[in-house]
Short mmCIF file of C-alpha atoms in Angstrom, two decimals:
data_model
loop_
_atom_site.label_atom_id
_atom_site.label_comp_id
_atom_site.label_asym_id
_atom_site.label_seq_id
_atom_site.Cartn_x
_atom_site.Cartn_y
_atom_site.Cartn_z
CA ASP A 1 40.47 -30.31 2.02
CA THR A 2 37.98 -32.76 0.86
CA GLY A 3 37.79 -32.08 -2.96
CA VAL A 4 34.73 -31.32 -5.25
CA SER A 5 31.80 -33.40 -3.89
CA GLN A 6 28.57 -34.03 -6.40
CA ASP A 7 25.24 -34.96 -4.83
CA PRO A 8 23.42 -37.20 -6.27
CA ARG A 9 26.07 -39.54 -7.69
CA HIS A 10 23.29 -41.40 -9.32
CA LYS A 11 19.94 -40.29 -10.66
CA ILE A 12 17.23 -41.95 -12.64
CA THR A 13 14.32 -40.00 -14.15
CA LYS A 14 11.30 -40.02 -16.46
CA ARG A 15 11.39 -38.28 -19.52
CA GLY A 16 9.62 -34.92 -18.85
CA GLN A 17 10.81 -34.44 -15.02
CA ASN A 18 12.81 -32.07 -13.63
CA VAL A 19 16.13 -32.80 -12.13
CA THR A 20 18.60 -30.81 -10.02
CA PHE A 21 22.17 -31.06 -9.33
CA ARG A 22 24.75 -30.14 -6.82
CA CYS A 23 28.24 -29.44 -6.89
CA ASP A 24 30.53 -28.26 -4.03
CA PRO A 25 33.69 -26.80 -4.75
CA ILE A 26 37.12 -26.79 -3.17
CA SER A 27 36.55 -24.09 -0.57
CA GLU A 28 38.91 -21.54 -1.68
CA HIS A 29 38.18 -22.18 -5.46
CA ASN A 30 36.49 -19.13 -7.04
CA ARG A 31 36.04 -20.80 -10.47
CA LEU A 32 33.37 -23.74 -10.82
CA TYR A 33 32.92 -25.35 -13.97
CA TRP A 34 30.40 -27.67 -15.39
CA TYR A 35 31.20 -30.55 -17.95
CA ARG A 36 28.58 -33.00 -19.71
CA GLN A 37 30.15 -36.49 -20.75
CA THR A 38 28.49 -38.99 -22.76
CA LEU A 39 29.80 -42.55 -22.97
CA GLY A 40 33.11 -43.01 -24.78
CA GLN A 41 33.32 -39.13 -25.14
CA GLY A 42 35.49 -36.96 -23.65
CA PRO A 43 34.05 -34.12 -21.37
CA GLU A 44 32.22 -31.20 -23.10
CA PHE A 45 32.16 -27.56 -21.42
CA LEU A 46 28.82 -26.73 -20.52
CA THR A 47 29.31 -23.32 -18.29
CA TYR A 48 31.65 -21.76 -15.78
CA PHE A 49 31.27 -19.14 -12.90
CA GLN A 50 33.93 -16.69 -11.66
CA ASN A 51 32.51 -16.57 -8.05
CA GLU A 52 28.47 -15.61 -8.43
CA ALA A 53 28.88 -14.96 -11.67
CA GLN A 54 28.15 -16.97 -15.02
CA LEU A 55 30.77 -16.00 -17.12
CA GLU A 56 30.28 -18.38 -20.11
CA LYS A 57 27.86 -20.93 -21.65
CA SER A 58 28.20 -23.63 -24.02
CA ARG A 59 25.79 -23.63 -27.20
CA LEU A 60 24.94 -27.16 -25.82
CA LEU A 61 23.41 -25.32 -22.56
CA SER A 62 19.47 -25.16 -23.76
CA ASP A 63 17.07 -23.52 -22.47
CA ARG A 64 16.19 -26.15 -20.70
CA PHE A 65 18.90 -26.29 -18.49
CA SER A 66 20.09 -23.65 -15.86
CA ALA A 67 23.15 -23.21 -13.66
CA GLU A 68 23.59 -20.94 -10.40
CA ARG A 69 25.93 -20.24 -7.97
CA PRO A 70 23.96 -17.73 -5.55
CA LYS A 71 26.84 -16.71 -3.15
CA GLY A 72 30.19 -18.17 -4.71
CA SER A 73 30.17 -21.12 -3.06
CA PHE A 74 28.31 -24.26 -4.13
CA SER A 75 26.63 -24.50 -7.60
CA THR A 76 23.49 -26.20 -8.73
CA LEU A 77 22.78 -27.33 -12.22
CA GLU A 78 19.07 -27.81 -13.27
CA ILE A 79 17.49 -29.87 -16.36
CA GLN A 80 13.35 -29.04 -16.71
CA ARG A 81 11.56 -31.70 -18.89
CA THR A 82 14.58 -34.01 -19.27
CA GLU A 83 14.81 -36.13 -22.45
CA GLN A 84 16.36 -39.26 -23.03
CA GLY A 85 19.36 -37.29 -24.89
CA ASP A 86 20.00 -35.78 -21.40
CA SER A 87 21.33 -39.05 -20.36
CA ALA A 88 25.19 -38.72 -19.47
CA MET A 89 27.76 -37.87 -16.55
CA TYR A 90 27.53 -34.31 -15.35
CA LEU A 91 31.00 -33.70 -14.06
CA CYS A 92 31.29 -30.59 -12.21
CA ALA A 93 35.00 -29.02 -11.40
CA SER A 94 36.80 -25.82 -9.59
CA SER A 95 39.96 -24.23 -9.85
CA LEU A 96 41.85 -21.01 -8.52
CA ASP A 97 42.29 -17.96 -10.89
CA SER A 98 45.34 -18.20 -12.59
CA MET A 99 46.69 -18.48 -15.86
CA TRP A 100 48.13 -21.89 -15.35
CA GLU A 101 45.09 -23.08 -13.45
CA THR A 102 44.23 -27.11 -12.72
CA GLN A 103 40.90 -27.68 -12.64
CA TYR A 104 40.19 -30.33 -9.81
CA PHE A 105 37.18 -32.57 -10.85
CA GLY A 106 34.39 -34.27 -8.80
CA PRO A 107 33.22 -37.70 -9.14
CA GLY A 108 30.13 -36.92 -11.40
CA THR A 109 26.38 -37.18 -11.24
CA ARG A 110 25.13 -40.14 -13.85
CA LEU A 111 22.07 -39.20 -15.16
CA LEU A 112 19.70 -42.04 -16.65
CA VAL A 113 16.88 -40.60 -18.40
CA LEU A 114 14.32 -43.16 -19.27
CA SER B 1 32.42 -30.14 -29.74
CA GLN B 2 35.40 -32.18 -29.30
CA GLN B 3 39.26 -30.09 -29.99
CA GLY B 4 40.62 -32.82 -31.38
CA GLU B 5 41.84 -36.38 -31.87
CA GLU B 6 43.55 -38.70 -29.36
CA ASP B 7 45.51 -42.03 -30.88
CA PRO B 8 45.26 -44.70 -30.24
CA GLN B 9 41.43 -45.14 -29.36
CA ALA B 10 42.19 -48.29 -27.40
CA LEU B 11 45.58 -49.64 -26.09
CA SER B 12 46.36 -53.00 -24.51
CA ILE B 13 49.64 -53.90 -23.16
CA GLN B 14 51.62 -56.08 -20.67
CA GLU B 15 52.38 -54.93 -17.31
CA GLY B 16 55.85 -53.55 -17.34
CA GLU B 17 56.11 -52.15 -20.45
CA ASN B 18 55.44 -48.75 -21.88
CA ALA B 19 52.32 -46.85 -23.06
CA THR B 20 52.30 -43.70 -25.48
CA MET B 21 49.26 -42.05 -26.07
CA ASN B 22 49.15 -39.13 -29.00
CA CYS B 23 46.48 -35.96 -28.76
CA SER B 24 46.30 -33.80 -31.52
CA TYR B 25 44.43 -30.41 -31.52
CA LYS B 26 42.86 -27.65 -33.89
CA THR B 27 43.77 -24.21 -32.20
CA SER B 28 46.26 -22.37 -30.79
CA ILE B 29 46.42 -23.12 -27.02
CA ASN B 30 47.74 -21.60 -23.60
CA ASN B 31 48.52 -25.04 -21.95
CA LEU B 32 47.48 -28.78 -22.48
CA GLN B 33 46.59 -31.18 -19.59
CA TRP B 34 46.43 -34.62 -19.40
CA TYR B 35 43.75 -36.28 -17.09
CA ARG B 36 43.27 -39.97 -16.15
CA GLN B 37 39.59 -41.27 -15.74
CA ASN B 38 38.92 -44.62 -14.03
CA SER B 39 35.64 -46.46 -15.51
CA GLY B 40 32.63 -44.75 -14.03
CA ARG B 41 34.93 -42.01 -12.20
CA GLY B 42 35.67 -38.39 -11.91
CA LEU B 43 39.12 -37.17 -13.70
CA VAL B 44 42.33 -36.78 -12.16
CA HIS B 45 44.79 -34.27 -13.20
CA LEU B 46 47.90 -35.73 -14.14
CA ILE B 47 50.19 -33.07 -15.53
CA LEU B 48 49.88 -29.76 -17.25
CA ILE B 49 52.77 -28.43 -20.06
CA ARG B 50 52.56 -25.18 -20.93
CA SER B 51 52.45 -23.59 -24.70
CA ASN B 52 56.25 -22.53 -24.34
CA GLU B 53 57.35 -25.95 -22.80
CA ARG B 54 58.19 -29.01 -25.01
CA GLU B 55 58.53 -31.64 -22.64
CA LYS B 56 57.71 -32.24 -18.93
CA HIS B 57 58.27 -35.18 -16.30
CA SER B 58 56.09 -36.24 -13.37
CA GLY B 59 57.12 -39.52 -12.02
CA ARG B 60 56.89 -42.48 -14.67
CA LEU B 61 54.75 -39.84 -16.76
CA ARG B 62 56.54 -37.89 -19.51
CA VAL B 63 54.45 -35.30 -21.55
CA THR B 64 55.88 -33.80 -25.12
CA LEU B 65 54.33 -31.04 -26.66
CA ASP B 66 54.68 -29.64 -30.66
CA THR B 67 52.95 -26.57 -31.14
CA SER B 68 54.18 -26.80 -34.54
CA LYS B 69 52.44 -29.98 -35.43
CA LYS B 70 49.18 -29.32 -32.96
CA SER B 71 50.19 -32.05 -31.02
CA SER B 72 51.16 -33.87 -28.11
CA SER B 73 52.08 -37.28 -26.40
CA LEU B 74 51.76 -38.91 -23.16
CA LEU B 75 54.43 -41.94 -21.99
CA ILE B 76 53.90 -43.85 -19.00
CA THR B 77 57.01 -45.71 -18.34
CA ALA B 78 56.92 -49.50 -16.45
CA SER B 79 53.15 -49.60 -16.67
CA ARG B 80 51.38 -50.97 -13.51
CA ALA B 81 47.57 -52.96 -13.49
CA ALA B 82 46.40 -49.63 -11.73
CA ASP B 83 47.26 -47.50 -14.85
CA THR B 84 44.40 -49.66 -16.66
CA ALA B 85 41.62 -46.18 -17.00
CA SER B 86 40.98 -43.81 -19.87
CA TYR B 87 43.18 -40.96 -20.59
CA PHE B 88 42.42 -37.37 -21.89
CA CYS B 89 44.31 -34.46 -23.26
CA ALA B 90 42.58 -31.12 -22.42
CA THR B 91 43.66 -27.95 -23.93
CA ARG B 92 42.94 -24.26 -22.92
CA GLY B 93 42.65 -21.70 -25.73
CA LEU B 94 44.56 -18.50 -26.02
CA ILE B 95 42.09 -16.27 -26.34
CA GLN B 96 41.55 -13.99 -23.37
CA GLY B 97 38.85 -15.13 -21.08
CA ALA B 98 39.05 -18.54 -22.55
CA GLN B 99 38.89 -20.61 -19.13
CA LYS B 100 37.41 -23.61 -20.45
CA LEU B 101 38.93 -27.34 -21.26
CA VAL B 102 38.41 -29.08 -24.31
CA PHE B 103 38.95 -32.39 -24.08
CA GLY B 104 39.66 -35.31 -26.71
CA GLN B 105 37.78 -38.20 -26.92
CA GLY B 106 40.61 -40.15 -24.80
CA THR B 107 42.29 -43.62 -25.13
CA ARG B 108 41.34 -46.51 -22.86
CA LEU B 109 44.24 -48.28 -21.68
CA THR B 110 43.91 -51.56 -20.41
CA ILE B 111 47.27 -52.98 -18.80
CA ASN B 112 47.39 -56.85 -18.64
CA PRO B 113 49.06 -58.70 -15.82
#
């Protein structure tokens, strides 16, 4: 068990460019979550998958954001036409389906939009 | 939006002392969890307390939950320099299908050697 991994760890982009992040969850976990964290704040929920189905999306997830989990394994989060306000740490977490689940977090992808 | 408040926002103590952090939340919960985050890193799960539990221990950690006051506390005993980190409480709601965690703003803990 290698834990949750995210790639890249850091991304610097220019405003208006598109970026894509990848998350590989713990292999047997069927739930996958994306959160966003800005400096000095706690993580905020973006979206969640149960297997390949996207079951909940936050209002924070504007139409410039899209997430997929095509085969119920890894997930991608794409941000189109990035804005400076998108600069944040993007965290992925995974868990097993249970009432008392623990979410295990990856190291995050830090995005800086110039 | 954040679920609630954590208090204090920052705490600095000497190694060996105990550290207490508090968390308040707004809605009814299924469980409350505490996470640690070292600077610039991901979150590490520390402990989960269920809504029908009042106190839980794990090593040097003690968590209490008061659902009538919608508050929780995390006590770290005999602190070490390696405990320096930000600590977040996170709640999971009661609504069926509400899987997400709602985090507080965190307490930044510094342990001075």
